[in-house]
PDB file of N, CA and C in Angstrom:
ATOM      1  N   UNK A   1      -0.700   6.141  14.390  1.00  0.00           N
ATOM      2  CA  UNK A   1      -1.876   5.777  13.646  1.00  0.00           C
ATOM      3  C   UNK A   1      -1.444   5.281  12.271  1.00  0.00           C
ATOM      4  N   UNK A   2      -2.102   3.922  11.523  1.00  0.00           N
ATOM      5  CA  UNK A   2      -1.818   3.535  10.969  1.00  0.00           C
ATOM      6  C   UNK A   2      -3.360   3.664   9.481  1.00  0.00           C
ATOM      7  N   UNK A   3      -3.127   4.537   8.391  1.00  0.00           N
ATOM      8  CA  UNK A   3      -4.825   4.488   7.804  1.00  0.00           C
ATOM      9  C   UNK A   3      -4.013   3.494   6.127  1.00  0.00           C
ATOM     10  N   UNK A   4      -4.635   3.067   5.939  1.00  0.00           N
ATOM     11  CA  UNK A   4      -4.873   1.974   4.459  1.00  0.00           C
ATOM     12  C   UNK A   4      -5.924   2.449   3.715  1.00  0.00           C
ATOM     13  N   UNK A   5      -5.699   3.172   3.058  1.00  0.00           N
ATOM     14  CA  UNK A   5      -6.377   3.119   1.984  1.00  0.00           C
ATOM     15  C   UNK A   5      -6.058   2.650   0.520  1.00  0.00           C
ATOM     16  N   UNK A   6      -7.442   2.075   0.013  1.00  0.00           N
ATOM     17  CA  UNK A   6      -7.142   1.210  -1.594  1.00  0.00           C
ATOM     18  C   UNK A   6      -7.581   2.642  -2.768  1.00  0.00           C
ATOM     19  N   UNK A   7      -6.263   2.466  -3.644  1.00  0.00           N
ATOM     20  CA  UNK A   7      -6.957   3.470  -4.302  1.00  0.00           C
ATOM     21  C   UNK A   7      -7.376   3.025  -5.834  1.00  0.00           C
ATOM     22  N   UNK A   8      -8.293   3.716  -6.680  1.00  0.00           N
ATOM     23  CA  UNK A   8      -8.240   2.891  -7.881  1.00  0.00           C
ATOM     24  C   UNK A   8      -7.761   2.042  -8.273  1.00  0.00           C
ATOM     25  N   UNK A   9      -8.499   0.857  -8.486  1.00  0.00           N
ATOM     26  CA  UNK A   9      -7.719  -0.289  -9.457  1.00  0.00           C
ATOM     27  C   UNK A   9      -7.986  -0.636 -10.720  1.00  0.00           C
ATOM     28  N   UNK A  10      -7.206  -1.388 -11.503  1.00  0.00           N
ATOM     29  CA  UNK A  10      -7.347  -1.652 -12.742  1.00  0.00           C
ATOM     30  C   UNK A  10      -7.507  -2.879 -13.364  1.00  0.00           C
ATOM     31  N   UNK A  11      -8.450  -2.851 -14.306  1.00  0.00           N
ATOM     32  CA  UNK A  11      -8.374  -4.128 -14.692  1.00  0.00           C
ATOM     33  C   UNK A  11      -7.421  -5.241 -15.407  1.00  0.00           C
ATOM     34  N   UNK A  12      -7.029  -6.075 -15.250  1.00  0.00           N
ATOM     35  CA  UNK A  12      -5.993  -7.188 -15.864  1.00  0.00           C
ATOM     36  C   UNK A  12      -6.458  -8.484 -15.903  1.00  0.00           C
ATOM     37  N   UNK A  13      -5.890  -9.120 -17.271  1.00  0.00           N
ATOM     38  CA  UNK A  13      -5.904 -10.389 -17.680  1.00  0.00           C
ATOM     39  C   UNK A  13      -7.829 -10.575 -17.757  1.00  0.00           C
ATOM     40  N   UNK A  14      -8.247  -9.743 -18.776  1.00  0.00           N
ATOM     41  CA  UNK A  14      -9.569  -9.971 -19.268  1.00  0.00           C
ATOM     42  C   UNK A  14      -9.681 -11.070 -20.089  1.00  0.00           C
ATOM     43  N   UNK A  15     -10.636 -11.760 -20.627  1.00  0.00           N
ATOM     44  CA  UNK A  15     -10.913 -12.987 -21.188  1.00  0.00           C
ATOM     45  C   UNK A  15     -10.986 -12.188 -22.738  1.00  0.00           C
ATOM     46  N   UNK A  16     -10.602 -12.922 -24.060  1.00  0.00           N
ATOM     47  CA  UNK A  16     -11.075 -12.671 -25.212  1.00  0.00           C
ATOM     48  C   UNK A  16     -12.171 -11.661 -25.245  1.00  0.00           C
ATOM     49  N   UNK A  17     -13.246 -12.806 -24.834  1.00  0.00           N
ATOM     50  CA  UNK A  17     -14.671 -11.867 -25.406  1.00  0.00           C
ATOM     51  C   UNK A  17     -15.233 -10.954 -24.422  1.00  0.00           C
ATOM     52  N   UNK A  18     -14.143 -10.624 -23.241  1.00  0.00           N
ATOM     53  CA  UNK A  18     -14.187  -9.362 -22.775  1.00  0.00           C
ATOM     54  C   UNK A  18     -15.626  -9.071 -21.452  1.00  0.00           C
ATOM     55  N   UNK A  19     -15.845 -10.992 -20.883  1.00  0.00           N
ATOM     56  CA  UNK A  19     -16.964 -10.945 -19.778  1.00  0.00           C
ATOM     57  C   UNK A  19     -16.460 -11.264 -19.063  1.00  0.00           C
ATOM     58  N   UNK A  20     -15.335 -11.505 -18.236  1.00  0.00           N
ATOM     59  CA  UNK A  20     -14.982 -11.625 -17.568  1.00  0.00           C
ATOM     60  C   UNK A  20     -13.512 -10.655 -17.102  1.00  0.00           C
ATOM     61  N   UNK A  21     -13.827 -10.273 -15.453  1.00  0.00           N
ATOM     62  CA  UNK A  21     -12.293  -9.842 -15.331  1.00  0.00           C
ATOM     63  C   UNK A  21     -11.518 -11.240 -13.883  1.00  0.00           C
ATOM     64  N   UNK A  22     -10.320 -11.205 -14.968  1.00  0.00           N
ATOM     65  CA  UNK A  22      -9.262 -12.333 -13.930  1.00  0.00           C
ATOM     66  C   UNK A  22      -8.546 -11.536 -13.252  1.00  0.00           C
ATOM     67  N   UNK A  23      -8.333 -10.763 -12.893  1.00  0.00           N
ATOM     68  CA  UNK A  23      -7.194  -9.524 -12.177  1.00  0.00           C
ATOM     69  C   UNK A  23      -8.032  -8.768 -12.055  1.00  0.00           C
ATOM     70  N   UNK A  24      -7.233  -8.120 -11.063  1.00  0.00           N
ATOM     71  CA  UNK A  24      -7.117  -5.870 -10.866  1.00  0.00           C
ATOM     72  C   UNK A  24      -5.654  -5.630 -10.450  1.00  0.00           C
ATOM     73  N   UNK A  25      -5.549  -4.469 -11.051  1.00  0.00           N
ATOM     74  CA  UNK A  25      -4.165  -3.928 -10.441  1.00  0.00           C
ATOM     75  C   UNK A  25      -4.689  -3.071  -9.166  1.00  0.00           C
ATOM     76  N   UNK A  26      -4.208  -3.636  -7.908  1.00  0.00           N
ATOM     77  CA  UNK A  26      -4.977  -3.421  -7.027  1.00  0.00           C
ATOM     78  C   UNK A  26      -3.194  -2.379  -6.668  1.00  0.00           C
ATOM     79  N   UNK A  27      -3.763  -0.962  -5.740  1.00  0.00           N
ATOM     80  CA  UNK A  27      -2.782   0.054  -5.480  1.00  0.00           C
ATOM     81  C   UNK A  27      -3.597   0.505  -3.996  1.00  0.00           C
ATOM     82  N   UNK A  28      -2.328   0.760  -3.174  1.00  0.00           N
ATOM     83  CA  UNK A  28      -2.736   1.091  -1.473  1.00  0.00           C
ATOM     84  C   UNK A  28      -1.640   2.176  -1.164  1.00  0.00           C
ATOM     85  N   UNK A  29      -2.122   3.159  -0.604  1.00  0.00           N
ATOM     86  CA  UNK A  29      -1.276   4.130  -0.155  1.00  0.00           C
ATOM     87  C   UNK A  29      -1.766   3.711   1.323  1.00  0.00           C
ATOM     88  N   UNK A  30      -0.119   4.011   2.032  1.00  0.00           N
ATOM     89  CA  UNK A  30      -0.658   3.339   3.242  1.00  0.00           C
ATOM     90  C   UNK A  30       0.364   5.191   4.400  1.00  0.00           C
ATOM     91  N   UNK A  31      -0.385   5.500   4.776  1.00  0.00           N
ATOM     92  CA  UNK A  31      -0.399   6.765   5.629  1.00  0.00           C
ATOM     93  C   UNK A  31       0.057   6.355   7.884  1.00  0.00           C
ATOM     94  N   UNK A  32       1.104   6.861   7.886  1.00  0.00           N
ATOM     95  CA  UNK A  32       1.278   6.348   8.992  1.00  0.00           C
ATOM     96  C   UNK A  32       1.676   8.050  10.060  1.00  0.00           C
ATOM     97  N   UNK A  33       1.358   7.911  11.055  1.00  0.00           N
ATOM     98  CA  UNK A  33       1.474   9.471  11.878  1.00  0.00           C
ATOM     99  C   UNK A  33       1.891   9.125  13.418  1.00  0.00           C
ATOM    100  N   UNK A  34       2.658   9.832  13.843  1.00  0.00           N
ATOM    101  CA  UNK A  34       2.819   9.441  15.085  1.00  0.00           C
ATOM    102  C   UNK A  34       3.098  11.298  15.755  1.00  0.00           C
ATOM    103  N   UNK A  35       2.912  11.383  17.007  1.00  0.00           N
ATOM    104  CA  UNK A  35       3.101  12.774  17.304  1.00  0.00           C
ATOM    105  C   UNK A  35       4.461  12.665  18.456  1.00  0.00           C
ATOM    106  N   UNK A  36       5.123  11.641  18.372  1.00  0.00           N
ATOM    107  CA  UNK A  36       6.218  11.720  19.077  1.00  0.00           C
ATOM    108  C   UNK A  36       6.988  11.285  18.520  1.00  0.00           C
ATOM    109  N   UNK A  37       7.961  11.013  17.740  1.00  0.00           N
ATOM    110  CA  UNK A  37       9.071  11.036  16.719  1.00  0.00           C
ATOM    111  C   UNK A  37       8.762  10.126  15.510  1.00  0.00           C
ATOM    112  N   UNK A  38      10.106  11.101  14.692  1.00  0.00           N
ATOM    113  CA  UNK A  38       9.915  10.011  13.337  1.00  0.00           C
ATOM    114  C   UNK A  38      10.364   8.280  13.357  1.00  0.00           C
ATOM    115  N   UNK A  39      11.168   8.249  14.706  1.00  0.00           N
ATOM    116  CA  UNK A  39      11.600   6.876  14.568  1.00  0.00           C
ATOM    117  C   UNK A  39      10.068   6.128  14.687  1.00  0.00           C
ATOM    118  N   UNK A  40       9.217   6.582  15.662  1.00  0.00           N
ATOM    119  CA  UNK A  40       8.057   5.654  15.815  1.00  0.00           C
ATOM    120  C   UNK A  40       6.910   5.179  14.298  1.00  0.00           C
ATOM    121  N   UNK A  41       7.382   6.564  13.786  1.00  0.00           N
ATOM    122  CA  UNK A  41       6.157   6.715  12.794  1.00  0.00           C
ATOM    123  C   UNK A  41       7.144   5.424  11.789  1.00  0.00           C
ATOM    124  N   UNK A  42       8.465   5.561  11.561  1.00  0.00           N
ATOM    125  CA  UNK A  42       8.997   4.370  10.978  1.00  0.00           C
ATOM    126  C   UNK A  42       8.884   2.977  11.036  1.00  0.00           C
ATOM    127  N   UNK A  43       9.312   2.630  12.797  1.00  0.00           N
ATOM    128  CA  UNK A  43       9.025   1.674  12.924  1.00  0.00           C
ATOM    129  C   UNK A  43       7.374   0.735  12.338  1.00  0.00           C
ATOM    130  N   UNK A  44       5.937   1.584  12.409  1.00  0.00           N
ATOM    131  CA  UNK A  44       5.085   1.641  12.293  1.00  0.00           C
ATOM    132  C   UNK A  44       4.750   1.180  10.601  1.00  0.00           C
ATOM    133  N   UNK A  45       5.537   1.754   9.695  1.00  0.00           N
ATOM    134  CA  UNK A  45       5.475   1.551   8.314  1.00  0.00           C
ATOM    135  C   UNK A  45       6.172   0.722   7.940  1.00  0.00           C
ATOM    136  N   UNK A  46       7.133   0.397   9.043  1.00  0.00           N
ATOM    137  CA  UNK A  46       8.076  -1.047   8.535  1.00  0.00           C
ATOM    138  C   UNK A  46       7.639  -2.013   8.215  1.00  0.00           C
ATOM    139  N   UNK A  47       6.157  -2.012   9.980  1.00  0.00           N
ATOM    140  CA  UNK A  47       5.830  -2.988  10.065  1.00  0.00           C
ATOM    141  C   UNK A  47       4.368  -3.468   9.155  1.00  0.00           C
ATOM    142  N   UNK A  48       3.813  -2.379   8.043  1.00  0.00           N
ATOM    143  CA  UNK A  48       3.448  -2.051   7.310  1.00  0.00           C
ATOM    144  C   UNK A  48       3.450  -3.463   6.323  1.00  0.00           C
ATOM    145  N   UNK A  49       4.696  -2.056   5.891  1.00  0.00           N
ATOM    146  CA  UNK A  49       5.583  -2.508   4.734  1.00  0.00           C
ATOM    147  C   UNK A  49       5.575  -3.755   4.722  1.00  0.00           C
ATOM    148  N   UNK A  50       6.077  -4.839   5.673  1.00  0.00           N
ATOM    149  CA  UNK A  50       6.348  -6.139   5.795  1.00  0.00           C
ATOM    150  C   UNK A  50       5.189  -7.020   5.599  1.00  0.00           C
ATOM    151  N   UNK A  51       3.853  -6.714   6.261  1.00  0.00           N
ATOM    152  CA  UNK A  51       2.879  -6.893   6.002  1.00  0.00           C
ATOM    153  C   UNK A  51       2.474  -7.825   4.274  1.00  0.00           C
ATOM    154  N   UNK A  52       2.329  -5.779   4.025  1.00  0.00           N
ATOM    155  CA  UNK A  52       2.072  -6.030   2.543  1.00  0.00           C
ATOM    156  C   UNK A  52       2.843  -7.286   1.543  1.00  0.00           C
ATOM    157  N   UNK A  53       4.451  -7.008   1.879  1.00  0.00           N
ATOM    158  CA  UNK A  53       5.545  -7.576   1.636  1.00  0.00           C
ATOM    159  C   UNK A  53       5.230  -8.997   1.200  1.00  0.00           C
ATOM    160  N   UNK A  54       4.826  -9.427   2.131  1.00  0.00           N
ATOM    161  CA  UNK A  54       4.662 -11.286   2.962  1.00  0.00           C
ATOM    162  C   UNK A  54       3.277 -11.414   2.121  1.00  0.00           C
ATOM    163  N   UNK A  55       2.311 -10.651   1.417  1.00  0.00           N
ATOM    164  CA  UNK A  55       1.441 -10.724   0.485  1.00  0.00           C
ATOM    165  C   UNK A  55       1.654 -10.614  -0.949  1.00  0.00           C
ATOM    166  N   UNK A  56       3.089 -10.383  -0.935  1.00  0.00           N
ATOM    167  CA  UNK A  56       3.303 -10.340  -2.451  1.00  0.00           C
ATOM    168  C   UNK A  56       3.358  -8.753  -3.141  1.00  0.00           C
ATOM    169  N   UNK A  57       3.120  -7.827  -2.488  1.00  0.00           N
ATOM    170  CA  UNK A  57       2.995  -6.651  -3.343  1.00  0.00           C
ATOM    171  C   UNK A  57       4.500  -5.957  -3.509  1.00  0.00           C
ATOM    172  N   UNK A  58       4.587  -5.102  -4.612  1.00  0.00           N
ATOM    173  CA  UNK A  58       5.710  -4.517  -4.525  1.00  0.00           C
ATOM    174  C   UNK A  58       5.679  -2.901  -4.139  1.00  0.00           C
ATOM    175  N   UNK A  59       6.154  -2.445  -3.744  1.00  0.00           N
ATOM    176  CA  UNK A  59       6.395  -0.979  -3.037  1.00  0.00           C
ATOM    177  C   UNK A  59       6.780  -0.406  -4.260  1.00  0.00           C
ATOM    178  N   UNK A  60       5.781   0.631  -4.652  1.00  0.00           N
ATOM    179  CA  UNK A  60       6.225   1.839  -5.643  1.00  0.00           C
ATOM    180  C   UNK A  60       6.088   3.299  -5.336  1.00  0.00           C
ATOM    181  N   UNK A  61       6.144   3.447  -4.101  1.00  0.00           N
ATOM    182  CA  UNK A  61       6.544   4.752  -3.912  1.00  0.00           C
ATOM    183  C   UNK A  61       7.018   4.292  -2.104  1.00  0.00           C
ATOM    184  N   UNK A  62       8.801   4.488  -2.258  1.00  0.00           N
ATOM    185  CA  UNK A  62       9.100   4.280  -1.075  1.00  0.00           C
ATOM    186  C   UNK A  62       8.953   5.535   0.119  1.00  0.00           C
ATOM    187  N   UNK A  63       8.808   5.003   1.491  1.00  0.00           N
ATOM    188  CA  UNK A  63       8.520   5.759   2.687  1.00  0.00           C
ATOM    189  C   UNK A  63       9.061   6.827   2.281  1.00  0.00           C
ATOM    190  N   UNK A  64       8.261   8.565   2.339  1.00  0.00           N
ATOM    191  CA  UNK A  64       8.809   9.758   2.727  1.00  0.00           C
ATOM    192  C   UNK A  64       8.147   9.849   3.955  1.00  0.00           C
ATOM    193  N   UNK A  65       8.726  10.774   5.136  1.00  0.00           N
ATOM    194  CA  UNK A  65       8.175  11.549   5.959  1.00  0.00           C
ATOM    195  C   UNK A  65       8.412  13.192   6.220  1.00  0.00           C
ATOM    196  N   UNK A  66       7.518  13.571   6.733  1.00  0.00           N
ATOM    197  CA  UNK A  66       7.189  14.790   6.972  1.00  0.00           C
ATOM    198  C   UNK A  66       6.778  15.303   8.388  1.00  0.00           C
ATOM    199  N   UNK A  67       7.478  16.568   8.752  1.00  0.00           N
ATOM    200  CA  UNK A  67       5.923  17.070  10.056  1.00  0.00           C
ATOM    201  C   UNK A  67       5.140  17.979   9.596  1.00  0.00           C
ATOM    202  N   UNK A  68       4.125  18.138  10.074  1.00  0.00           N
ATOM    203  CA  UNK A  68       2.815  19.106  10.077  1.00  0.00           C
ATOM    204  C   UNK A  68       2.584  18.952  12.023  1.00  0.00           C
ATOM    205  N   UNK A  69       2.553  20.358  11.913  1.00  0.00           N
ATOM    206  CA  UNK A  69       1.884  20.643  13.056  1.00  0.00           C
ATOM    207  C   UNK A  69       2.645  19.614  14.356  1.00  0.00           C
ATOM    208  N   UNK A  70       3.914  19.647  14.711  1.00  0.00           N
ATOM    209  CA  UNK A  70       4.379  18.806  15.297  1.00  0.00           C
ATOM    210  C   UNK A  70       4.098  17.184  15.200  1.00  0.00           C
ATOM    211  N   UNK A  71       3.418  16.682  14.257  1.00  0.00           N
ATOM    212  CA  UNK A  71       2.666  15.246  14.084  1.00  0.00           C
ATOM    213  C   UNK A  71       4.067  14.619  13.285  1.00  0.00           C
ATOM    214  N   UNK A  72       4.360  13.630  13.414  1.00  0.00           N
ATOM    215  CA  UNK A  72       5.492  13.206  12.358  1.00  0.00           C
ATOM    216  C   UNK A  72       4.821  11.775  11.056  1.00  0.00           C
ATOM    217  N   UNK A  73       4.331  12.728   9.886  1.00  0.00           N
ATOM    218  CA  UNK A  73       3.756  11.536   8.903  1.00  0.00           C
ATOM    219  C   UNK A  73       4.393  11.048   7.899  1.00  0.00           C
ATOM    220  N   UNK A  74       4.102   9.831   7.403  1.00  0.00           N
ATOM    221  CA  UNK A  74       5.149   8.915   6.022  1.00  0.00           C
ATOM    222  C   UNK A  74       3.847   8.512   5.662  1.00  0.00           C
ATOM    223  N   UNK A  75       4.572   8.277   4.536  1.00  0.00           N
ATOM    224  CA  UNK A  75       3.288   7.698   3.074  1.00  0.00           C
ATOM    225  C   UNK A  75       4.056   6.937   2.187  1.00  0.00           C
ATOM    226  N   UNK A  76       3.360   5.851   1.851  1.00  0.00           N
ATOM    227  CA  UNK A  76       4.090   4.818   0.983  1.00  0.00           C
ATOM    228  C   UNK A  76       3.199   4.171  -0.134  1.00  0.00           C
ATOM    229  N   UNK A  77       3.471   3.656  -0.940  1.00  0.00           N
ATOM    230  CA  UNK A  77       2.311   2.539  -1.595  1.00  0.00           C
ATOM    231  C   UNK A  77       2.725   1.932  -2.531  1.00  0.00           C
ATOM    232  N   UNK A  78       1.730   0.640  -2.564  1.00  0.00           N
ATOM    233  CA  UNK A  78       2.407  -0.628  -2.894  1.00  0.00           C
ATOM    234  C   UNK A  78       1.180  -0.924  -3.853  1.00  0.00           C
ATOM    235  N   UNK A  79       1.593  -2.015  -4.889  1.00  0.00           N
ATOM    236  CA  UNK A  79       0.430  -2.394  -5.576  1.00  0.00           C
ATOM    237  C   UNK A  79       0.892  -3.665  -5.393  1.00  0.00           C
ATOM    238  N   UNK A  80      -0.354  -4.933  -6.846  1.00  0.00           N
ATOM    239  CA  UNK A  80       0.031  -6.454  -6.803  1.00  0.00           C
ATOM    240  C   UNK A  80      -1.540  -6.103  -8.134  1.00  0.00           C
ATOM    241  N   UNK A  81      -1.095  -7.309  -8.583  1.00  0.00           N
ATOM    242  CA  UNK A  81      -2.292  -7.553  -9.353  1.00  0.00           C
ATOM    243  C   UNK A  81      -2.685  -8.659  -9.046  1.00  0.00           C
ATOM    244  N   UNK A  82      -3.971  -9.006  -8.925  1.00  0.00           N
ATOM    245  CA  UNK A  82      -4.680  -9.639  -7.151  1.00  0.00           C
ATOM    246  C   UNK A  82      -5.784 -10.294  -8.494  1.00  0.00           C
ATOM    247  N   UNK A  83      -5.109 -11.937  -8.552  1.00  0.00           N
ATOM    248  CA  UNK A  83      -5.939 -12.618  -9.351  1.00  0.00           C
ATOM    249  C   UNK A  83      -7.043 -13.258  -8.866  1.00  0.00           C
ATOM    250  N   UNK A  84      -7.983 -14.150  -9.998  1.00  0.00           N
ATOM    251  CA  UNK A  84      -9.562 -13.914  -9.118  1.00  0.00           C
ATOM    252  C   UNK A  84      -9.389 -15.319  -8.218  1.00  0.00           C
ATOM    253  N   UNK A  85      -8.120 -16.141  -8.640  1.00  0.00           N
ATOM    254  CA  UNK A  85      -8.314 -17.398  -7.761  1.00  0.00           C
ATOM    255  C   UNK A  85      -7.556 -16.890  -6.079  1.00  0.00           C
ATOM    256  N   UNK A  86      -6.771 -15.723  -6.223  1.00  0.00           N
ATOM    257  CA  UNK A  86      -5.492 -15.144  -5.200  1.00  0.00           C
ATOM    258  C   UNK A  86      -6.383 -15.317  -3.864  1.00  0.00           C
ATOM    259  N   UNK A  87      -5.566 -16.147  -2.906  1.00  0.00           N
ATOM    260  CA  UNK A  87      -6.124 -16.010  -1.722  1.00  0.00           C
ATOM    261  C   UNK A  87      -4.886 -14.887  -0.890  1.00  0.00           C
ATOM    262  N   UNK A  88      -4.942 -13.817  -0.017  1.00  0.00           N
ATOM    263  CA  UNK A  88      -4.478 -13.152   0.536  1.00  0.00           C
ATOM    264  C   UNK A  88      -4.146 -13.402   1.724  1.00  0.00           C
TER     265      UNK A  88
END
Protein backbone atom coordinates (compact mmCIF):
# COMPACT_ATOMS: atom_id res chain seq x y z
CA UNK A 1 0.00 0.00 0.00
CA UNK A 2 1.07 3.12 -1.14
CA UNK A 3 -0.77 6.54 1.07
CA UNK A 4 0.44 10.38 -0.08
CA UNK A 5 -0.23 12.63 1.96
CA UNK A 6 0.34 16.69 1.51
CA UNK A 7 1.27 18.19 4.56
CA UNK A 8 1.28 21.95 5.38
CA UNK A 9 2.48 24.29 2.94
CA UNK A 10 4.00 27.52 2.82
CA UNK A 11 3.82 30.45 1.27
CA UNK A 12 6.64 31.78 -1.32
CA UNK A 13 7.52 34.48 -3.66
CA UNK A 14 4.57 36.93 -2.47
CA UNK A 15 4.12 40.12 -4.51
CA UNK A 16 5.27 43.58 -2.77
CA UNK A 17 1.90 44.65 -1.73
CA UNK A 18 1.33 41.30 -0.36
CA UNK A 19 -2.17 40.15 -2.72
CA UNK A 20 -0.99 37.81 -4.27
CA UNK A 21 0.69 34.33 -3.58
CA UNK A 22 3.24 33.00 -6.59
CA UNK A 23 4.44 29.78 -4.73
CA UNK A 24 3.86 27.31 -1.79
CA UNK A 25 6.38 25.27 -0.32
CA UNK A 26 4.46 22.38 -1.02
CA UNK A 27 5.80 19.06 1.53
CA UNK A 28 4.46 15.17 1.07
CA UNK A 29 5.21 12.46 3.34
CA UNK A 30 4.73 9.57 1.35
CA UNK A 31 3.97 6.17 3.68
CA UNK A 32 4.47 2.83 1.99
CA UNK A 33 3.51 -0.87 3.86
CA UNK A 34 3.72 -4.11 2.60
CA UNK A 35 3.05 -7.33 4.90
CA UNK A 36 5.47 -9.53 3.09
CA UNK A 37 8.98 -8.16 3.11
CA UNK A 38 10.95 -5.12 3.31
CA UNK A 39 12.32 -5.63 -0.16
CA UNK A 40 8.65 -5.12 -1.52
CA UNK A 41 7.79 -2.23 0.67
CA UNK A 42 11.21 -0.74 -1.05
CA UNK A 43 10.76 -1.49 -4.26
CA UNK A 44 7.26 0.37 -3.82
CA UNK A 45 8.94 3.75 -2.51
CA UNK A 46 11.48 3.63 -5.18
CA UNK A 47 8.98 3.72 -7.39
CA UNK A 48 7.58 6.58 -5.38
CA UNK A 49 10.47 8.29 -5.03
CA UNK A 50 11.07 8.41 -8.84
CA UNK A 51 7.78 9.64 -9.39
CA UNK A 52 8.10 12.62 -7.30
CA UNK A 53 11.77 12.82 -8.64
CA UNK A 54 10.73 13.27 -12.52
CA UNK A 55 8.48 16.30 -10.91
CA UNK A 56 11.17 18.12 -9.62
CA UNK A 57 10.95 17.68 -5.85
CA UNK A 58 13.77 17.06 -3.61
CA UNK A 59 13.70 14.27 -0.88
CA UNK A 60 14.23 15.60 2.68
CA UNK A 61 13.78 12.95 4.76
CA UNK A 62 15.28 9.79 3.15
CA UNK A 63 13.41 6.17 3.22
CA UNK A 64 13.42 4.61 6.92
CA UNK A 65 11.65 1.36 7.48
CA UNK A 66 10.19 -0.36 10.20
CA UNK A 67 7.84 -3.45 11.31
CA UNK A 68 4.78 -3.17 13.40
CA UNK A 69 2.82 -6.02 13.83
CA UNK A 70 4.55 -8.15 11.16
CA UNK A 71 3.55 -5.25 8.38
CA UNK A 72 6.91 -3.95 6.92
CA UNK A 73 6.51 0.24 6.70
CA UNK A 74 8.94 3.24 5.19
CA UNK A 75 8.23 6.86 5.23
CA UNK A 76 9.85 9.45 3.23
CA UNK A 77 9.17 13.10 2.14
CA UNK A 78 9.88 15.34 -0.35
CA UNK A 79 9.01 18.96 -0.92
CA UNK A 80 9.29 21.61 -4.24
CA UNK A 81 8.01 25.00 -4.21
CA UNK A 82 5.16 24.60 -6.79
CA UNK A 83 4.88 28.00 -8.70
CA UNK A 84 1.47 29.45 -9.76
CA UNK A 85 2.41 29.10 -13.57
CA UNK A 86 4.09 25.13 -12.56
CA UNK A 87 2.40 22.60 -14.57
CA UNK A 88 3.03 19.07 -12.81
Amino acid sequence: TCYIQELSGAERGRSLDGTEVNGILCTFQIDVSDNATKQNAKVVMSNAIDTFKQMRFEIIGFPTYRQEDGIWVGTARVRRIIGALDIL
